Short mmCIF file of C-alpha atoms and ligand atoms in Angstrom, two decimals:
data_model
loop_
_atom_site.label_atom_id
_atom_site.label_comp_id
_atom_site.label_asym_id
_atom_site.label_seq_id
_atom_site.Cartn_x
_atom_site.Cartn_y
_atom_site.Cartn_z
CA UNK A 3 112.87 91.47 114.23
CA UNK A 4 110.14 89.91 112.74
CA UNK A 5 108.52 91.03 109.59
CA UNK A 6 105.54 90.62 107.97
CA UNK A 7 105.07 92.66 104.52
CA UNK A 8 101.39 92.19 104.43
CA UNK A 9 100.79 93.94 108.33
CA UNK A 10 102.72 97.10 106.81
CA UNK A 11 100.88 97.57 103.38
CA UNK A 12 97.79 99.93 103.85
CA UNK A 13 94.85 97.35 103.37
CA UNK A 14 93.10 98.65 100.86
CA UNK A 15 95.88 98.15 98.74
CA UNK A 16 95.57 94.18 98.21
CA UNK A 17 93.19 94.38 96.05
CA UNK A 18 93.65 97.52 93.96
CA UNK A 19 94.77 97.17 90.43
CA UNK A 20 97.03 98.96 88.80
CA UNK A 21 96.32 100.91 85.71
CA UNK A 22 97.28 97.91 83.16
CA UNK A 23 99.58 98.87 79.90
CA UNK A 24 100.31 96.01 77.12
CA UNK A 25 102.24 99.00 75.30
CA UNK A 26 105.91 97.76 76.60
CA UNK A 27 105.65 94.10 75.57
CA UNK A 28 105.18 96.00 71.88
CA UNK A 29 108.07 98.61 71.88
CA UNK A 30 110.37 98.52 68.72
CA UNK A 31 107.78 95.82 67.09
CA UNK A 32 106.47 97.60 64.01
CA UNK A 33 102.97 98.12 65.12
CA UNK A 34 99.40 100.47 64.82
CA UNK A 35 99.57 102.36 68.44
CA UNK A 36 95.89 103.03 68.79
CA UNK A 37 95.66 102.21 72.30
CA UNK A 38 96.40 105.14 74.25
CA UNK A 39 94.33 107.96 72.43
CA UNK A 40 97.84 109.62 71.74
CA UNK A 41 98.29 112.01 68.90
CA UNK A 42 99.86 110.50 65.50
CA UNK A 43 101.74 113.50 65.11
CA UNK A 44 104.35 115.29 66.38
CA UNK A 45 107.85 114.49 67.93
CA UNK A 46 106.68 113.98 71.05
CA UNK A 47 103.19 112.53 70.48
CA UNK A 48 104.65 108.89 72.42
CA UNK A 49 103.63 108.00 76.01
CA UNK A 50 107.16 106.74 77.13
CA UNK A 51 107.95 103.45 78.60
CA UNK A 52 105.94 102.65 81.83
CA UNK A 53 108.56 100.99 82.75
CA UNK A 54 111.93 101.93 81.30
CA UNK A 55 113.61 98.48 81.02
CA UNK A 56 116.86 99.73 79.22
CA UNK A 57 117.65 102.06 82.01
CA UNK A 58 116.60 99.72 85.06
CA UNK A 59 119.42 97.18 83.10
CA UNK A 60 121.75 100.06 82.96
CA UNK A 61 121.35 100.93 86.62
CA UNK A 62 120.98 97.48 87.77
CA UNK A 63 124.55 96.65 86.75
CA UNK A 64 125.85 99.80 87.94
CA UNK A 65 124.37 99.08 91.55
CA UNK A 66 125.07 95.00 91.32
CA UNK A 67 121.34 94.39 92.01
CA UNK A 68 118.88 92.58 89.90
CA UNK A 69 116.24 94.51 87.59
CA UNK A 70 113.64 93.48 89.95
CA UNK A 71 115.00 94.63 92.83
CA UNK A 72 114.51 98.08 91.43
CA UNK A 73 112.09 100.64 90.94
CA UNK A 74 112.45 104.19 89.51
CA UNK A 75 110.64 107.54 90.68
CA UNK A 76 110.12 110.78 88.71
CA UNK A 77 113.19 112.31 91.58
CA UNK A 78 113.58 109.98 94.92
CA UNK A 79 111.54 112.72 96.42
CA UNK A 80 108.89 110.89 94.14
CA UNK A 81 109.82 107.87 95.89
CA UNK A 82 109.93 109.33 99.84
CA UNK A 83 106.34 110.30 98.71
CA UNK A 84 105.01 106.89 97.20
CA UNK A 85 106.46 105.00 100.59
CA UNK A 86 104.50 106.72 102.81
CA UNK A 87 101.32 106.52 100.30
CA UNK A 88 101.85 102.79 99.96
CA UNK A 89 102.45 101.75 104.19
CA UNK A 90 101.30 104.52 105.82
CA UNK A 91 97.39 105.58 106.37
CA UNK A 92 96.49 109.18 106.67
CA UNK A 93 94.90 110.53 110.45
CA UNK A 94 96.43 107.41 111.35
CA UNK A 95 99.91 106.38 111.21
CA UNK A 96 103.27 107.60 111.91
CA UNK A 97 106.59 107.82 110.53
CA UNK A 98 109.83 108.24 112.55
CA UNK A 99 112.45 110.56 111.23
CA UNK A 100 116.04 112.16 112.48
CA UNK A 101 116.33 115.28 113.71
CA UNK A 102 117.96 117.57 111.43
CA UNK A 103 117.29 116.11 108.66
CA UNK A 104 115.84 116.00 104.72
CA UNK A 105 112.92 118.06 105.12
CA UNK A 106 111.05 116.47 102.60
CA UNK A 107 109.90 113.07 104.46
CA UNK A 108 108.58 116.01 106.91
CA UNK A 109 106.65 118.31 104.43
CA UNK A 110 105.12 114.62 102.74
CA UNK A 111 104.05 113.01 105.86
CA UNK A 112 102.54 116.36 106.20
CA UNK A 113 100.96 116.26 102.84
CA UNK A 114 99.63 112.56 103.66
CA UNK A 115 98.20 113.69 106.73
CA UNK A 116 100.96 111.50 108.96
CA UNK A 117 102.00 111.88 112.21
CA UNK A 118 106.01 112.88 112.37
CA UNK A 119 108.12 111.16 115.69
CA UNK A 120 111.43 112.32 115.68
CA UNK A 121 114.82 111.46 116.87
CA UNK A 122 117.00 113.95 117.89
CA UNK A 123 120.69 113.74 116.99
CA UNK A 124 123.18 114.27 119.47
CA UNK A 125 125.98 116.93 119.06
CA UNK A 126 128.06 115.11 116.24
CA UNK A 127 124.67 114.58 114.69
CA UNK A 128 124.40 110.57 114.82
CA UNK A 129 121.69 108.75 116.75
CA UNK A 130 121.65 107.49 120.22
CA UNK A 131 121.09 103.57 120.27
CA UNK A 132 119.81 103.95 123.53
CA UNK A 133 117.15 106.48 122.92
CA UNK A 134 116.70 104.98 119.47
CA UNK A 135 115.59 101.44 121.33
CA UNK A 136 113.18 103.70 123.71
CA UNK A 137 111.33 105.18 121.16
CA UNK A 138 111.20 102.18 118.92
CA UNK A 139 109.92 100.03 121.97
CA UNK A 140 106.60 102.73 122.33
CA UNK A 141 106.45 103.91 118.53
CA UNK A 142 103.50 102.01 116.10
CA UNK A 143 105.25 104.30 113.14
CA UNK A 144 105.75 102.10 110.25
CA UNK A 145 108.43 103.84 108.48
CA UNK A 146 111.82 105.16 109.60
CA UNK A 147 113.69 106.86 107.18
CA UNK A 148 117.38 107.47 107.86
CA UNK A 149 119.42 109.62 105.94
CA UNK A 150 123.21 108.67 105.43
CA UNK A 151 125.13 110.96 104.43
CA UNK A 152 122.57 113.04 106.00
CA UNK A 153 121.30 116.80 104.55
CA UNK A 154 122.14 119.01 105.91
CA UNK A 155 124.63 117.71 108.57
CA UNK A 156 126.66 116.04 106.09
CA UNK A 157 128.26 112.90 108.19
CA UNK A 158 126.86 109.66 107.63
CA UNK A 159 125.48 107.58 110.32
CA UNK A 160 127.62 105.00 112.11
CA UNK A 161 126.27 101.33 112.67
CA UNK A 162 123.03 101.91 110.16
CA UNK A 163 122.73 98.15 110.12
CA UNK A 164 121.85 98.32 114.19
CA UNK A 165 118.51 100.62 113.22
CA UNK A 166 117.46 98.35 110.29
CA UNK A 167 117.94 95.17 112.78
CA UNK A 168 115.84 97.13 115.79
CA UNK A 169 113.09 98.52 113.62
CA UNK A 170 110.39 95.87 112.88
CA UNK A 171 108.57 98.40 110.22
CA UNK A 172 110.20 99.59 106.88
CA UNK A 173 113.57 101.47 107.08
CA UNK A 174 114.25 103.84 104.24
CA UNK A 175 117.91 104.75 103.77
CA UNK A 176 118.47 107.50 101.76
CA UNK A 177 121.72 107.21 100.08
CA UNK A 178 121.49 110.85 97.60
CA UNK A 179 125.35 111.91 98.66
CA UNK A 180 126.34 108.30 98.87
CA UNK A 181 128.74 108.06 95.87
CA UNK A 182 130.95 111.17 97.21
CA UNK A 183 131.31 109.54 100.36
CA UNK A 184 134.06 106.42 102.20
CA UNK A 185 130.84 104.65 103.22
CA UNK A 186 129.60 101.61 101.67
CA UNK A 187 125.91 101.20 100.44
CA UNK A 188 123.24 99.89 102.25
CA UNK A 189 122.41 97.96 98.96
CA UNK A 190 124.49 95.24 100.26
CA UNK A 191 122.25 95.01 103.55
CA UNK A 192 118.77 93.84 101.23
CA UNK A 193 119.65 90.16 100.76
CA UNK A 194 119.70 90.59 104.93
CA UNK A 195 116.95 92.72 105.66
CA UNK A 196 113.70 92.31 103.85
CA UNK A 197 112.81 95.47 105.60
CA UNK A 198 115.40 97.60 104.27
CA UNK A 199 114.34 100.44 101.07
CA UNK A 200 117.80 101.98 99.77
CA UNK A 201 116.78 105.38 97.74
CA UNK A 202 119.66 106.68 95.65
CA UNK A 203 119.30 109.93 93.04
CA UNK A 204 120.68 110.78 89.89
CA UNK A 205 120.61 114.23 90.91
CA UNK A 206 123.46 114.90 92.79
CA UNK A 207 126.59 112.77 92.07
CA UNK A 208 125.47 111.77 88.67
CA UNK A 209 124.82 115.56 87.93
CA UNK A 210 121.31 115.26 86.61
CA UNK A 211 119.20 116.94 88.70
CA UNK A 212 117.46 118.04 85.98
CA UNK A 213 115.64 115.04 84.59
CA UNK A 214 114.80 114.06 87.91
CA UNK A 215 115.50 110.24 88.43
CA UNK A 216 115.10 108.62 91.18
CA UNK A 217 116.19 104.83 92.19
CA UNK A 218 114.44 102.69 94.91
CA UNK A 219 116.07 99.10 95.86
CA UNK A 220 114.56 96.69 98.12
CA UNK A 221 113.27 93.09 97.85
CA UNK A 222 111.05 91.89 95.15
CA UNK A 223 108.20 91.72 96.49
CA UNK A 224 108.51 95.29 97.93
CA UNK A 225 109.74 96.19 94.49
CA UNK A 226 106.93 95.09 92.71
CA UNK A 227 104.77 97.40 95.26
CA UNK A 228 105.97 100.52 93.78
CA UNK A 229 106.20 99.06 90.42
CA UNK A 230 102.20 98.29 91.09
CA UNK A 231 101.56 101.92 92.10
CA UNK A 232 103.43 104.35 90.44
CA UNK A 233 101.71 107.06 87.96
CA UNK A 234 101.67 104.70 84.65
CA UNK A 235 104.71 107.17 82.77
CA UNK A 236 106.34 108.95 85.60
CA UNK A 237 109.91 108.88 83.89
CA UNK A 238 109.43 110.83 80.93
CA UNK A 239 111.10 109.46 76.97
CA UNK A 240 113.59 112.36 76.85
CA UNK A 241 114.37 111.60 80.55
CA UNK A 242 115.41 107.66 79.77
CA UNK A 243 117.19 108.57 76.84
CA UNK A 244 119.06 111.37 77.70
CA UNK A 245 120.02 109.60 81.11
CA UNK A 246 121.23 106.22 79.34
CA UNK A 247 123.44 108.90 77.02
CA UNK A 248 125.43 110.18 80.22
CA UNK A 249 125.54 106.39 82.07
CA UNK A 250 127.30 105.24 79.17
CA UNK A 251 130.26 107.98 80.36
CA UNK A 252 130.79 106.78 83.79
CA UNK A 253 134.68 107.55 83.71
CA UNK A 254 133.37 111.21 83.38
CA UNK A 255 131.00 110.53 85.94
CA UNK A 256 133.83 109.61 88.38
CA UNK A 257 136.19 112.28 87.04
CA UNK A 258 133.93 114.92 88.07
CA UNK A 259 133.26 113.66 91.19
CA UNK A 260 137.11 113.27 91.97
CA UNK A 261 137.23 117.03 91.08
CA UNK A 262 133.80 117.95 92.96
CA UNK A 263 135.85 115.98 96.18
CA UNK A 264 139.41 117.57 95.19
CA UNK A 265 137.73 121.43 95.37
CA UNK A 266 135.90 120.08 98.65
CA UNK A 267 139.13 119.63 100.36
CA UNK A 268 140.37 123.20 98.99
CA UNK A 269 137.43 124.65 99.89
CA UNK A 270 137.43 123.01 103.84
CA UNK A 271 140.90 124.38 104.28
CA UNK A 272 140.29 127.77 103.11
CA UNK A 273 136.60 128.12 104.89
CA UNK A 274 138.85 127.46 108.60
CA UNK A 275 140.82 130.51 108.09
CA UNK A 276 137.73 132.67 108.04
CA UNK A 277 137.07 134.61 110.96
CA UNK A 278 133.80 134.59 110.63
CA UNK A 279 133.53 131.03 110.85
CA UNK A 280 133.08 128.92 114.15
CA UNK A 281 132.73 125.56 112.64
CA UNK A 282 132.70 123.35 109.69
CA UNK A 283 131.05 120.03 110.29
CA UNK A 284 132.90 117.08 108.92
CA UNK A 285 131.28 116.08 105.73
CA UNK A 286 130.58 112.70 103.68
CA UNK A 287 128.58 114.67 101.12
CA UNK A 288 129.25 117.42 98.50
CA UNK A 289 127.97 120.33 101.04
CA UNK A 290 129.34 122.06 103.98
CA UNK A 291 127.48 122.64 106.87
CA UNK A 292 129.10 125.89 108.37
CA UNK A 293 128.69 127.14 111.61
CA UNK A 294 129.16 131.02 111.86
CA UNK A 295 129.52 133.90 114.56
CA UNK A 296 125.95 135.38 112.22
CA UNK A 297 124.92 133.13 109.54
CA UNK A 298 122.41 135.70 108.54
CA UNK A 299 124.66 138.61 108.42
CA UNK A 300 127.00 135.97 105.94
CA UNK A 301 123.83 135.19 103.64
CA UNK A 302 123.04 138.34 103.01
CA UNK A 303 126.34 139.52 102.29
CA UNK A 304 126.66 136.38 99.78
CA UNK A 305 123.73 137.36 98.64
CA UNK A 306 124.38 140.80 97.84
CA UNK A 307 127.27 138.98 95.72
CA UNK A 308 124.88 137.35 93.93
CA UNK A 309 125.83 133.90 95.74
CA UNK A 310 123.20 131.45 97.27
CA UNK A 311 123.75 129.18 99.99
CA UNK A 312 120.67 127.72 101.89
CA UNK A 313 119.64 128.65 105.61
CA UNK A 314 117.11 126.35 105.57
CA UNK A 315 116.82 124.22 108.77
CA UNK A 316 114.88 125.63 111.43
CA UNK A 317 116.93 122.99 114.43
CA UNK A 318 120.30 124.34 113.34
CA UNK A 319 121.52 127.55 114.95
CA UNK A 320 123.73 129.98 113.03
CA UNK A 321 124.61 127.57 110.08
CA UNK A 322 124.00 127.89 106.25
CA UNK A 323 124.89 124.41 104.33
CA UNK A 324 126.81 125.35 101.13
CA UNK A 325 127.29 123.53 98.14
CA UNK A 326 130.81 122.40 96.83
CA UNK A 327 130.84 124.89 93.66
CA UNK A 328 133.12 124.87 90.74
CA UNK A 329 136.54 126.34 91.56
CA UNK A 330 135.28 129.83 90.21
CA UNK A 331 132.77 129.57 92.18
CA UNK A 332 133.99 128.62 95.29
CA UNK A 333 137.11 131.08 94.99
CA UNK A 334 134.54 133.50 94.76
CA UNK A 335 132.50 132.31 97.76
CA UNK A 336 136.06 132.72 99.65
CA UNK A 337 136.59 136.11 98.66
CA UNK A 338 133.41 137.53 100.05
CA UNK A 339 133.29 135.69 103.06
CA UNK A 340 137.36 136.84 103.85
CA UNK A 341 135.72 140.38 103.47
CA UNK A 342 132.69 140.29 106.32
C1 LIG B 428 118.69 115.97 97.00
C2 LIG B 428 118.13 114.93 97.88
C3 LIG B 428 117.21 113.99 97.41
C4 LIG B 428 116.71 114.06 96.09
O1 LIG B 428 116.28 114.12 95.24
P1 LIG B 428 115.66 114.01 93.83
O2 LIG B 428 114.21 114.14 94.03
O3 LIG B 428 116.08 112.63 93.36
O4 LIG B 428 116.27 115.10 93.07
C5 LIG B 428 116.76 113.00 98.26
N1 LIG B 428 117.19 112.93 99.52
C6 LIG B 428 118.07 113.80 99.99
C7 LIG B 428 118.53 113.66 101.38
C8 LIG B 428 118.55 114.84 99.21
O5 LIG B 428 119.41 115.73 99.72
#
C-alpha cells in the first residue's frame, strides 16, 4: 500500500508550533530557573521534564527500538486520544475499529466528533480478511486500531501483519496485555511498515497503573508528531522517577508475571468445573472472558461478596471479563461462584 504521511496529518497541523521549552537542554546544569513562572519553593515547585530522556533510554532498550522511535503519553489512553487529534478531523473523518473491543478508541472518536466503522469479529473473535478487504476497499477512515491481545475477548489476532499491509491509513496496534502473552510484538513490523503505531502500557504487566505511562512506537517522523503535540509536561517528575525505580527490577517484573500466568492457569481449570459457567474464552491476556448461564445473577452475587468483575461490553451476551487476582483473591472468587 502506498503511503504518504503528509495526506494523513490534519492540515492545519504543518504549520502549528509547538509550545517551545529550552528547560531540558539545562537539567542538572547548576542554573537560575526563571523561565517558567514556577514557584522557588516547595518540593514540588519543578515543571518535570517535557521530555523524560532517562526513561525513553530505559524503555528504548527494554523494547530494542531507538529513543526516537518513541513517544510517551500520560496512560496509552493519552495516546489513543492524541492519534485521532493529530490524523483525524472532527464532523469529518472516520476511524475503523473491531467489534468487541477497547472501548476507549470508541468513547474518543466520540469525544473528537469522529465517525466510528466497525468490524465485527467472527465467533472466535478474530477478523475476517475477506470482509476486512470489503470494508477497507469503501472506507476513507484514516485510522484502524487493532487490539492484540484484545479487551475484553482476550485472544490475540492471527496474521496482524495482513491488516497493516491492506490498510493504506495509520494502523494502531495496541499491545497493553502483550507481555503476558506467546505472541511476538508488532514492534518488529515498524522498520516494514511506516504505517504501523505500536501502543504498549505500563499499566498492566509492568503493574503501574497508577502513574499512568503510556509508550507509543512508530517511525521517526511519526514519532516526532506526537513529540510536537503533546501537553508540554504530560508525564509528571514523581511519575519518571518512581517508574525508572521499578524498571531497574525487571527480574521482579517477570517473576510476577510468571506468577500472575501460573494463578491464570489455576484459575482456568477451576472456573470449568463451575456449573454456572458455559464458557471461558481462550486468553493471551491477564483476564478471563467468561461466558455464563446469567452473568448478571453471578455479578451481583460477587458483588454482594464484595468482589468486582466488569460487565462492561454492550456486544457480548452473558459474559463478565475478570481479572487474574492474587491467589487469595481468586480462591475467593472460586468459592462464591461454586456457591450460585
Ligand atoms: C488497559 C488498557 C489500555 C491502557 O491503558 P493506560 O491508559 O496506559 O492505563 C490501553 N489499551 C487497552 C486495550 C487496555 O486494556
Amino acid at each position: 500500500m502506498e503511503f504518504n504521511l503528509e495526506k494523513l496529518v490534519r492540515p492545519h497541523l504543518k504549520d502549528l508550533k509547538s509550545y517551545a521549552t529550552l528547560r531540558d537542554i539545562y537539567v542538572g546544569e547548576k542554573m537560575f530557573f526563571l523561565d517558567a513562572s514556577e514557584n522557588p519553593f516547595g518540593e514540588f515547585n519543578r515543571y518535570p521534564q517535557g521530555n523524560p530522556v532517562d526513561l525513553k533510554t530505559c524503555l528504548a532498550k527494554i523494547n530494542g527500538v531507538k529513543e526516537a522511535n518513541l513517544f510517551l503519553g500520560n496512560g496509552s489512553d493519552e495516546l489513543i486520544d492524541f492519534t485521532q487529534r493529530i490524523f483525524c478531523e472532527p464532523g469529518k473523518d472516520s476511524i475503523l475499529m473491531m467489534n468487541p473491543s477497547f472501548v476507549m478508541y470508541e468513547i474518543y472518536a466520540k469525544m473528537n466528533n469522529l465517525k466510528i466503522e466497525k468490524l465485527n469479529l467472527n465467533s472466535d473473535f478474530q477478523l475476517e480478511k475477506s470482509a476486512f478487504l470489503q470494508t477497507v476497499s469503501k472506507t476513507e477512515a484514516k485510522l484502524l486500531f487493532l487490539c492484540s491481545p484484545n479487551n475484553p475477548t482476550g485472544n490475540a489476532i492471527e496474521d496482524l501483519e495482513f491488516y497493516i499491509q491492506n490498510f493504506s491509513g495509520i494502523v494502531v496496534v495496541d499491545e497493553a496485555y502483550i507481555e503476558f502473552s506467546k505472541e511476538v510484538s508488532a514492534v518488529k513490523l515498524l522498520e516494514k511498515y511506516p504505517n504501523l503505531i505500536v501502543l504498549k502500557t505500563l499499566s498492566k504487566a509492568y503493574g503501574m497503573a497508577g502513574l499512568r505511562i503510556g509508550i507509543g512506537f512508530a517511525s521517526e517522523e511519526v514519532a516526532r508528531l506526537y513529540n510536537r503535540f503533546k501537553p508540554p509536561y504530560n508525564i509528571s517528575s514523581e511519575s519518571q522517577k518512581l517508574a525508572l525505580e521499578q524498571l531497574k527490577n525487571l527480574p521482579q517484573i517477570e517473576e510476577n508475571i510468571s506468577k500472575i500466568l501460573a494463578e491464570k492457569e489455576r484459575l482456568k481449570n477451576s472456573l470449568s468445573q463451575i456449573s454456572q459457567i458455559v464458557k471461558i474464552y481462550p486468553s493471551e491476556a491477564n483476564f478471563f472472558l467468561v461466558e455464563f448461564k446469567d452473568a448478571e445473577f453471578a455479578y451481583k452475587k460477587l458483588l454482594e461478596n464484595k468482589i468486582l468483575t466488569s460487565l462492561r461490553h454492550p456486544a457480548l451476551k452473558n459474559c463478565l471479563r475478570i481479572s487474574v487476582g492474587t491467589t487469595e483473591e481468586n480462591s475467593k472468587l472460586l468459592n462464591v461462584l461454586a456457591q450460585i
